[in-house]
Coordinates of C-alpha atoms in Angstrom, one line a residue:
X1 CA -0.4 0.0 -0.5
X2 CA 2.7 2.3 1.1
X3 CA 4.6 1.8 -2.1
X4 CA 2.2 3.1 -4.3
X5 CA 1.6 6.3 -2.9
X6 CA 4.4 8.0 -4.8
X7 CA 2.9 6.5 -8.0
X8 CA -0.2 8.3 -6.8
X9 CA 1.2 11.4 -5.8
X10 CA 2.6 12.1 -9.2
X11 CA -0.6 12.3 -10.7
X12 CA -3.3 13.5 -8.0
X13 CA -4.1 16.9 -6.4
X14 CA -3.4 17.6 -3.0
X15 CA -6.9 17.0 -1.4
X16 CA -6.8 13.8 -3.2
X17 CA -3.9 12.4 -1.7
X18 CA -4.7 13.9 1.3
X19 CA -8.4 11.6 0.8
X20 CA -5.8 8.6 -0.3
X21 CA -3.5 8.4 2.7
X22 CA -6.8 9.2 4.6
X23 CA -7.9 5.9 3.4
X24 CA -4.8 3.7 4.0
X25 CA -4.8 4.4 7.6
X26 CA -7.9 3.8 7.9
X27 CA -8.5 0.5 6.3
X28 CA -6.1 -1.5 8.6
X29 CA -7.6 -5.1 8.4
X30 CA -8.4 -5.9 5.5
X31 CA -6.3 -3.8 2.5
X32 CA -7.3 -5.9 -0.3
X33 CA -9.9 -4.0 -1.7
X34 CA -8.1 -0.3 -1.9
X35 CA -5.1 -1.9 -3.1
X36 CA -6.7 -3.1 -6.0
X37 CA -8.8 0.0 -6.2
X38 CA -5.5 1.7 -6.8
X39 CA -4.1 -0.7 -9.4
X40 CA -7.6 0.2 -11.4
X41 CA -7.0 3.6 -10.9
X42 CA -2.8 3.3 -12.6
X43 CA -4.4 1.5 -15.0
X44 CA -5.7 4.8 -17.0
X45 CA -8.7 2.7 -18.1
X46 CA -12.4 3.3 -17.8
X47 CA -14.1 1.4 -15.3
X48 CA -17.8 2.0 -14.5
X49 CA -19.1 1.5 -11.3
X50 CA -20.2 -2.1 -11.3
X51 CA -17.0 -3.2 -13.1
X52 CA -15.1 -1.9 -9.6
X53 CA -17.9 -3.5 -7.4
X54 CA -18.1 -6.7 -9.4
X55 CA -14.1 -6.8 -9.6
X56 CA -14.5 -5.6 -5.4
X57 CA -16.8 -8.2 -4.4
X58 CA -14.3 -11.4 -5.8
X59 CA -10.9 -10.0 -4.2
X60 CA -13.2 -9.5 -0.6
X61 CA -16.0 -11.6 -1.1
X62 CA -18.1 -9.1 0.4
X63 CA -21.4 -8.8 -1.9
X64 CA -22.2 -5.2 -0.2
X65 CA -18.8 -2.9 0.2
X66 CA -18.1 -0.7 3.8
X67 CA -18.8 3.3 3.7
X68 CA -15.2 3.8 2.4
X69 CA -15.3 1.7 -0.8
X70 CA -18.7 3.6 -1.2
X71 CA -17.0 6.8 -1.1
X72 CA -14.1 5.3 -2.9
X73 CA -16.0 4.5 -5.6
X74 CA -17.4 8.1 -6.8
X75 CA -13.6 9.3 -6.1
X76 CA -11.8 7.0 -7.9
X77 CA -14.2 7.2 -11.9
X78 CA -13.5 10.9 -11.3
X79 CA -9.8 10.2 -11.3
X80 CA -10.1 8.1 -13.8
X81 CA -12.2 10.4 -16.5
X82 CA -9.2 13.4 -15.4
X83 CA -6.8 10.8 -16.1
X84 CA -8.7 9.5 -19.4
X85 CA -9.0 13.2 -20.5
X86 CA -5.3 13.9 -19.7
X87 CA -4.2 10.4 -21.5
X88 CA -3.6 11.8 -25.0
X89 CA -2.3 14.8 -24.6
X90 CA 0.3 13.2 -21.8
X91 CA 0.9 10.6 -24.8
X92 CA 2.0 13.3 -27.2
X93 CA 4.2 15.4 -25.1
X94 CA 6.2 12.0 -24.1
X95 CA 6.3 11.3 -27.6
X96 CA 7.6 15.3 -28.5
X97 CA 10.3 14.9 -25.7
X98 CA 11.7 11.2 -27.5
X99 CA 11.5 13.0 -31.3
X100 CA 13.5 15.7 -29.2
X101 CA 15.8 13.3 -28.2
X102 CA 16.6 11.2 -31.8
X103 CA 17.0 14.9 -33.1
X104 CA 19.9 15.5 -31.2
X105 CA 21.3 12.5 -31.1
X106 CA 20.7 12.5 -35.3
X107 CA 18.7 10.0 -36.0
X108 CA 16.6 12.0 -38.6
X109 CA 14.2 9.2 -40.1
X110 CA 13.2 7.6 -37.2
X111 CA 12.2 11.2 -35.6
X112 CA 10.6 11.8 -38.8
X113 CA 8.8 8.8 -39.0
X114 CA 7.7 10.1 -34.8
X115 CA 6.6 12.7 -35.8
X116 CA 3.9 12.1 -38.2
X117 CA 2.6 9.5 -36.2
X118 CA 2.7 12.5 -33.6
X119 CA 0.8 14.6 -36.0
X120 CA -1.7 12.1 -37.1
X121 CA -2.8 11.8 -33.1
X122 CA -2.6 15.5 -32.7
X123 CA -5.1 16.6 -35.5
X124 CA -7.2 13.2 -34.5
X125 CA -7.5 15.1 -30.8
X126 CA -8.5 18.6 -32.0
X127 CA -5.1 19.5 -30.0
X128 CA -4.6 22.7 -32.1
X129 CA -1.2 23.5 -29.7
X130 CA 0.3 20.8 -30.5
X131 CA -0.5 20.4 -34.2
X132 CA 1.4 23.6 -34.5
X133 CA 4.4 22.7 -32.7
X134 CA 4.7 19.2 -34.5
X135 CA 4.2 20.5 -38.0
X136 CA 7.0 23.5 -37.3
X137 CA 9.5 20.3 -35.7
X138 CA 8.2 18.5 -39.3
X139 CA 9.2 21.4 -41.3
X140 CA 12.8 22.3 -39.3
X141 CA 13.4 18.8 -40.2
X142 CA 12.5 18.6 -43.5
X143 CA 15.2 21.6 -44.0
X144 CA 17.9 20.0 -42.1
X145 CA 17.9 16.9 -44.1
X146 CA 17.8 18.3 -47.3
X147 CA 17.4 14.7 -48.7
X148 CA 14.1 12.8 -49.5
X149 CA 11.9 15.8 -49.4
X150 CA 8.8 15.9 -51.3
X151 CA 7.0 19.3 -52.5
X152 CA 4.0 17.2 -51.7
X153 CA 4.5 16.6 -48.1
X154 CA 5.8 19.9 -47.6
X155 CA 2.6 21.6 -49.0
X156 CA 0.5 18.7 -46.6
X157 CA 2.1 20.5 -43.7
X158 CA 1.7 23.7 -44.7
X159 CA -1.8 23.3 -45.1
X160 CA -2.9 21.5 -41.7
X161 CA -0.7 24.0 -40.7
X162 CA -3.2 26.6 -41.9
X163 CA -5.9 24.4 -41.3
X164 CA -4.9 24.3 -37.7
X165 CA -4.1 28.2 -37.1
X166 CA -7.8 28.4 -39.0
X167 CA -9.3 26.2 -36.4
X168 CA -7.4 27.8 -33.2
X169 CA -8.3 31.4 -34.4
X170 CA -12.4 30.3 -34.8
X171 CA -11.7 28.1 -31.0
X172 CA -10.1 31.4 -29.6
X173 CA -12.4 33.4 -31.3
X174 CA -15.8 31.7 -30.3
X175 CA -14.5 31.3 -26.5
X176 CA -13.5 35.1 -26.2
X177 CA -17.7 35.9 -28.1
X178 CA -19.6 33.2 -25.2
X179 CA -17.3 34.7 -22.7
X180 CA -17.8 38.2 -23.5
X181 CA -22.0 36.7 -23.5
X182 CA -22.5 35.0 -21.0
X183 CA -20.7 37.2 -17.9
X184 CA -23.3 40.4 -19.2
X185 CA -26.2 37.5 -18.7
X186 CA -24.8 36.7 -15.3
X187 CA -24.4 39.9 -13.7
X188 CA -27.7 41.8 -15.7
X189 CA -30.0 38.9 -15.9
X190 CA -33.4 39.7 -17.9
X191 CA -33.2 43.4 -17.1
X192 CA -30.4 43.4 -19.6
X193 CA -32.3 42.3 -22.5
X194 CA -32.0 44.4 -24.8
X195 CA -27.9 45.5 -24.6
X196 CA -27.3 41.5 -24.8
X197 CA -29.3 41.6 -28.1
X198 CA -27.2 44.8 -28.8
X199 CA -24.1 43.1 -27.7
X200 CA -25.1 39.6 -29.4
X201 CA -26.0 41.9 -33.2
X202 CA -22.5 42.6 -32.7
X203 CA -20.7 39.2 -32.2
X204 CA -23.0 37.8 -34.8
X205 CA -22.4 40.6 -37.9
X206 CA -18.6 38.3 -37.7
X207 CA -18.3 36.7 -41.2
X208 CA -17.4 33.5 -38.8
X209 CA -21.2 33.0 -38.0
X210 CA -22.8 33.8 -41.4
X211 CA -22.6 30.4 -42.6
X212 CA -22.4 26.6 -40.7
X213 CA -19.5 25.7 -43.5
X214 CA -17.0 27.9 -40.9
X215 CA -17.7 25.1 -38.3
X216 CA -14.0 23.5 -38.4
X217 CA -13.7 21.9 -34.5
X218 CA -16.0 20.9 -32.0
X219 CA -15.5 23.8 -30.0
X220 CA -15.9 26.5 -32.6
X221 CA -19.5 24.7 -33.3
X222 CA -20.3 24.4 -29.8
X223 CA -20.5 28.4 -29.5
X224 CA -21.7 28.7 -33.2
X225 CA -25.5 27.4 -31.9
X226 CA -24.7 27.9 -28.5
X227 CA -24.8 31.7 -29.3
X228 CA -27.2 31.7 -32.0
X229 CA -29.8 29.7 -30.1
X230 CA -29.4 32.4 -27.6
X231 CA -30.0 35.1 -29.9
X232 CA -32.8 33.6 -31.2
X233 CA -34.3 32.5 -27.6
X234 CA -34.0 36.3 -26.4
X235 CA -35.9 38.0 -30.4
X236 CA -38.6 35.3 -29.0
X237 CA -37.7 33.2 -32.5
X238 CA -38.8 29.7 -30.9
X239 CA -38.6 27.6 -33.7
X240 CA -34.9 29.0 -35.0
X241 CA -34.3 29.2 -31.5
X242 CA -35.2 25.4 -31.5
X243 CA -33.6 24.1 -34.6
X244 CA -29.9 25.3 -33.1
X245 CA -30.6 23.9 -30.1
X246 CA -30.9 20.5 -32.1
X247 CA -28.4 21.0 -33.8
X248 CA -25.9 21.8 -30.3
X249 CA -27.7 18.3 -28.6
X250 CA -27.0 16.2 -32.3
X251 CA -22.7 17.7 -32.0
X252 CA -22.8 17.0 -28.5
X253 CA -24.2 13.7 -29.0
X254 CA -22.0 12.6 -31.9
X255 CA -18.6 13.4 -29.9
X256 CA -19.6 11.4 -27.1
X257 CA -15.9 11.8 -25.6
X258 CA -17.0 15.2 -25.7
X259 CA -19.7 14.9 -23.2
X260 CA -17.9 12.2 -21.1
X261 CA -15.5 15.2 -20.3
X262 CA -17.9 18.0 -19.9
X263 CA -21.4 15.9 -19.1
X264 CA -22.6 19.5 -17.6
X265 CA -22.7 21.1 -21.1
X266 CA -25.5 18.6 -22.0
X267 CA -27.1 18.6 -19.4
X268 CA -27.4 22.8 -19.8
X269 CA -27.9 21.8 -23.8
X270 CA -31.0 19.6 -23.2
X271 CA -32.4 21.3 -20.2
X272 CA -32.8 24.6 -22.8
X273 CA -34.0 22.0 -25.3
X274 CA -36.5 21.0 -22.9
X275 CA -37.4 24.8 -22.4
X276 CA -38.7 25.5 -25.9
X277 CA -40.1 22.3 -26.4
X278 CA -42.4 23.2 -23.3
X279 CA -42.9 26.7 -24.9
X280 CA -44.7 24.4 -27.7
X281 CA -46.5 22.5 -25.3
X282 CA -45.1 19.3 -25.5
X283 CA -44.8 17.2 -22.8
X284 CA -43.7 14.2 -25.1
X285 CA -40.8 15.6 -26.4
X286 CA -40.3 17.1 -22.9
X287 CA -39.7 13.6 -21.0
X288 CA -37.7 12.5 -23.9
X289 CA -35.1 14.6 -22.4
X290 CA -35.4 13.6 -18.9
X291 CA -35.0 9.7 -20.9
X292 CA -31.7 11.2 -22.6
X293 CA -30.4 12.7 -19.4
X294 CA -31.1 9.6 -17.0
X295 CA -29.5 7.5 -19.9
X296 CA -26.7 9.8 -20.3
X297 CA -24.1 8.3 -18.0
X298 CA -24.5 5.2 -19.3
X299 CA -24.3 5.9 -23.2
X300 CA -21.2 8.5 -22.2
X301 CA -19.3 6.3 -19.8
X302 CA -19.0 8.7 -16.7
X303 CA -20.3 8.1 -13.1
X304 CA -23.9 7.9 -12.5
X305 CA -23.7 9.4 -9.3
X306 CA -26.4 11.0 -7.0
X307 CA -25.0 14.7 -7.9
X308 CA -25.6 14.1 -11.6
X309 CA -29.5 12.7 -10.8
X310 CA -30.1 15.2 -8.3
X311 CA -29.2 17.7 -11.8
X312 CA -31.4 16.3 -13.5
X313 CA -34.3 16.6 -11.2
X314 CA -33.7 20.0 -10.2
X315 CA -33.4 21.4 -13.7
X316 CA -35.6 19.3 -16.0
X317 CA -38.9 17.8 -13.9
X318 CA -39.8 21.6 -12.8
X319 CA -40.3 22.5 -16.7
X320 CA -42.1 18.7 -17.2
X321 CA -44.6 20.0 -14.7
X322 CA -45.1 23.4 -14.9
X323 CA -46.2 22.4 -18.5
X324 CA -48.8 20.2 -17.1
X325 CA -49.8 23.2 -14.5
X326 CA -50.4 25.4 -17.8
X327 CA -52.1 23.2 -20.2
X328 CA -54.5 22.3 -17.7
X329 CA -53.5 18.7 -18.3
X330 CA -53.6 17.0 -14.6
X331 CA -55.2 14.0 -15.3
X332 CA -52.3 12.9 -17.6
X333 CA -49.7 14.2 -14.8
X334 CA -49.8 10.6 -13.0
X335 CA -46.6 9.6 -14.1
X336 CA -44.9 12.9 -13.6
X337 CA -46.5 12.7 -10.0
X338 CA -45.4 9.3 -8.9
X339 CA -41.6 10.1 -10.8
X340 CA -41.5 13.3 -8.5
X341 CA -42.6 11.3 -5.5
X342 CA -39.6 9.1 -5.8
X343 CA -36.8 11.4 -6.6
X344 CA -38.0 13.3 -3.8
X345 CA -37.4 9.9 -1.3
X346 CA -34.5 8.8 -3.3
X347 CA -33.1 12.1 -3.4
X348 CA -34.0 14.2 0.4
X349 CA -30.7 14.5 2.0
X350 CA -29.3 16.3 -1.2
X351 CA -32.1 18.8 -2.3
X352 CA -31.7 22.1 -1.6
X353 CA -34.8 23.4 0.5
X354 CA -35.6 26.0 -2.2
X355 CA -35.8 22.8 -4.4
X356 CA -37.6 20.7 -2.3
X357 CA -40.4 23.9 -1.7
X358 CA -40.7 24.1 -5.4
X359 CA -41.8 20.7 -5.8
X360 CA -43.8 20.5 -3.1
X361 CA -45.8 22.9 -4.5
X362 CA -45.9 21.9 -8.1
X363 CA -47.7 18.4 -6.9
X364 CA -49.9 20.6 -4.5
X365 CA -50.8 22.4 -8.0
X366 CA -50.9 19.3 -9.3
X367 CA -53.0 17.6 -7.6
X368 CA -55.6 20.4 -6.7
X369 CA -56.1 20.2 -10.4
X370 CA -57.0 16.8 -10.1
X371 CA -59.4 17.1 -7.4
X372 CA -57.4 15.3 -5.0
X373 CA -57.7 17.9 -2.1
X374 CA -56.7 15.1 0.7
X375 CA -53.2 14.8 -1.2
X376 CA -52.9 18.5 -2.0
X377 CA -52.9 19.5 1.8
X378 CA -50.9 17.7 2.6
X379 CA -47.6 18.9 0.3
X380 CA -49.4 22.6 1.1
X381 CA -48.8 21.9 4.5
X382 CA -44.7 20.6 3.6
X383 CA -44.5 24.1 2.1
X384 CA -46.2 26.8 4.7
X385 CA -43.9 26.0 7.5
X386 CA -42.4 28.4 9.6
X387 CA -38.8 26.9 8.0
X388 CA -40.1 28.1 4.2
X389 CA -42.0 30.8 5.3
X390 CA -38.7 33.2 4.2
X391 CA -36.9 31.0 1.4
X392 CA -39.5 32.2 -1.4
X393 CA -42.6 34.6 -0.2
X394 CA -43.9 34.0 -4.0
X395 CA -44.4 30.4 -3.3
X396 CA -45.3 30.1 0.2
X397 CA -48.3 32.9 0.0
X398 CA -49.4 30.8 -3.6
X399 CA -49.3 28.2 -1.2
X400 CA -51.3 29.9 1.3
X401 CA -53.8 31.2 -1.1
X402 CA -54.2 27.5 -2.3
X403 CA -54.9 26.1 0.8
X404 CA -57.8 28.8 1.7
X405 CA -59.2 27.6 -1.9
X406 CA -59.3 23.6 -1.0
X407 CA -61.2 24.9 1.9
X408 CA -63.3 26.7 -0.5
X409 CA -63.9 23.7 -2.4
X410 CA -64.7 21.7 0.5
X411 CA -67.4 24.2 2.0
X412 CA -65.6 24.2 5.2
X413 CA -66.1 27.6 6.9
X414 CA -64.9 28.2 9.3
X415 CA -61.2 27.0 7.8
X416 CA -61.2 29.3 5.3
X417 CA -62.6 32.4 7.4
X418 CA -59.1 32.2 9.5
X419 CA -56.8 31.3 6.3
X420 CA -58.2 34.3 4.1
X421 CA -58.7 36.7 7.7
X422 CA -54.3 35.6 8.2
X423 CA -53.9 36.0 4.7
X424 CA -55.5 39.7 4.7
X425 CA -53.2 40.1 7.6
X426 CA -50.1 39.2 6.1
X427 CA -50.9 40.9 2.4
X428 CA -51.4 44.8 4.2
X429 CA -48.0 43.6 5.8
X430 CA -46.1 42.7 2.7
X431 CA -47.9 44.0 0.2
X432 CA -49.9 47.0 0.8
X433 CA -49.8 48.5 -2.4
X434 CA -51.2 45.0 -4.2
X435 CA -55.4 46.0 -4.4
X436 CA -56.6 43.6 -6.4
X437 CA -55.0 40.7 -4.1
X438 CA -56.7 42.5 -0.8
X439 CA -60.1 42.8 -2.7
X440 CA -60.0 38.7 -4.0
X441 CA -59.0 38.5 -0.3
X442 CA -61.9 39.7 1.0
X443 CA -63.9 38.2 -1.2
X444 CA -62.7 34.6 0.2
X445 CA -63.5 35.5 3.7
X446 CA -67.2 36.8 2.6
X447 CA -68.1 33.8 1.1
X448 CA -68.6 32.4 4.4
X449 CA -71.8 34.4 4.8
X450 CA -73.0 34.1 1.2
X451 CA -74.7 31.5 -1.2
X452 CA -73.2 30.5 -4.1
X453 CA -75.5 32.8 -6.8
X454 CA -74.0 36.2 -4.5
X455 CA -70.3 34.9 -4.4
X456 CA -70.7 34.8 -8.4
X457 CA -71.9 38.0 -9.0
X458 CA -69.2 38.9 -6.3
X459 CA -66.6 37.3 -8.4
X460 CA -67.9 38.5 -11.7
X461 CA -67.6 42.2 -10.4
X462 CA -63.8 41.5 -8.8
X463 CA -62.8 40.3 -12.7
X464 CA -63.9 43.0 -13.8
X465 CA -62.1 45.5 -11.7
X466 CA -59.0 43.5 -11.8
X467 CA -59.0 43.9 -15.4
X468 CA -59.5 48.1 -15.0
X469 CA -56.7 47.8 -11.5
X470 CA -54.2 45.3 -13.2
X471 CA -50.4 46.1 -12.1
X472 CA -47.3 44.0 -13.1
X473 CA -47.0 43.2 -9.5
X474 CA -50.4 42.1 -9.2
X475 CA -50.2 40.3 -11.6
X476 CA -47.1 37.9 -10.6
X477 CA -48.7 37.7 -7.0
X478 CA -51.8 36.5 -7.7
X479 CA -51.4 34.9 -11.0
X480 CA -47.6 34.2 -11.5
X481 CA -47.6 30.7 -9.6
X482 CA -51.3 30.2 -9.4
X483 CA -54.2 31.2 -12.0
X484 CA -56.6 32.7 -10.3
X485 CA -58.8 33.9 -13.6
X486 CA -59.4 30.4 -14.2
X487 CA -60.4 29.7 -11.2
X488 CA -62.7 32.3 -11.0
X489 CA -63.8 31.5 -15.0
X490 CA -64.7 28.0 -13.3
X491 CA -66.4 29.4 -10.6
X492 CA -68.6 32.2 -12.8
X493 CA -69.6 29.3 -15.1
X494 CA -69.8 26.1 -12.6
X495 CA -67.2 24.1 -15.1
X496 CA -64.0 22.8 -13.8
X497 CA -61.3 23.9 -12.7
X498 CA -58.6 21.8 -15.3
X499 CA -61.4 22.6 -18.1
X500 CA -61.2 26.5 -17.3
X501 CA -57.1 26.5 -17.5
X502 CA -57.3 24.2 -20.6
X503 CA -59.4 26.9 -22.3
X504 CA -57.5 29.7 -21.1
X505 CA -54.1 27.8 -22.3
X506 CA -55.8 27.4 -25.3
X507 CA -56.7 31.2 -26.0

């Protein structure tokens, strides 16, 4: 065990070295499993978690590895992934050192053959800097020998050098443009859409971005499609944005090694694609994006860690839930509800309180739309706690509003009266300028003393008054997290809530 630590120290960073030393000190009785895991690490091959588990089981005879080995699974797989991405570059650098040694010993034919092999590998790996260095050495070698120089070989080397220079320039241009744009988007948010559009127009005015034929490498294509998709999305051209997003996902899937080394790019691209599909009201396509993300670890060969499952769950599932909520398809969302509940139980300790609050509220909303008020109240009580009151005030207040509407539907007059009264006090304290909200809460409180025709007449008057005094703030606080207009229409017309939501979505 101790003999392996110097070899490990040459390949890993400081925290990783300390972790391995801790593992070596901790496992005193049986070190065979850890020893074999270190051997797998030094082999440089990409082993899946199942392969490592089978190997450890065969070495130790244990079917369930202990806690230390479970931590090692994630650690070892991450190290293997990093080493594999650096493997080609290490081979090329070692080859260049060997070529330099051959050149100094005047072994020119062997040096020439080695450099030509390295040139092919550098081109295949899309390592532009090493391609330039190798071609420069080849040209120097041809000039030094002076014999057997083929004009065709020199022309091929110079053409390749010019091509690699163009690729390098396009990659640098795309990286700089993408960095400028996304730094501006992070710093300004939605408030700087005009400036972001202006910057994108200036960037896309470059001749490189006018045609897809100018794409000459994976990285330049990645930036090309990202910038065009962002520009079309900001302008509201959804069909064009969808076309560029599909091309971006296709480019990533055509380069599995790039996805393996940068899985977050694949997650972001499919997440943006799911948002666009949601705008087109296509739940089937959004579900396809989720299936692709769940199957990405097995398809591209990286670790299916809880962290990856958490990213998929917190990024794409809310899009699918909101799609069913906005379209009013509450009865068709049963599979989404079951998947969400299963993932909540599975990833309970990893989910942040804000994401858990959003998931619970969406589940309550779906149960409210399908008429299952018992389960709706169950999830609403998880949202309306003291711990969650300061996380997202808009969701907290919307959950209190839905809770009052559940009491209205169940004709629990006492609970409705006190719920509306408490919300009136909270609204007067936190949203004093929101007149439609205060009026709507007063209607709910008075409905406990009125019959159905009187409530419908009051709601008709409120609907007309809300149209007259609607503001941005009132729209956000009343309608942003719950469709109050559809609920009012359902009460006036005596129809179901999901039918009113479907009608408003189609309109």
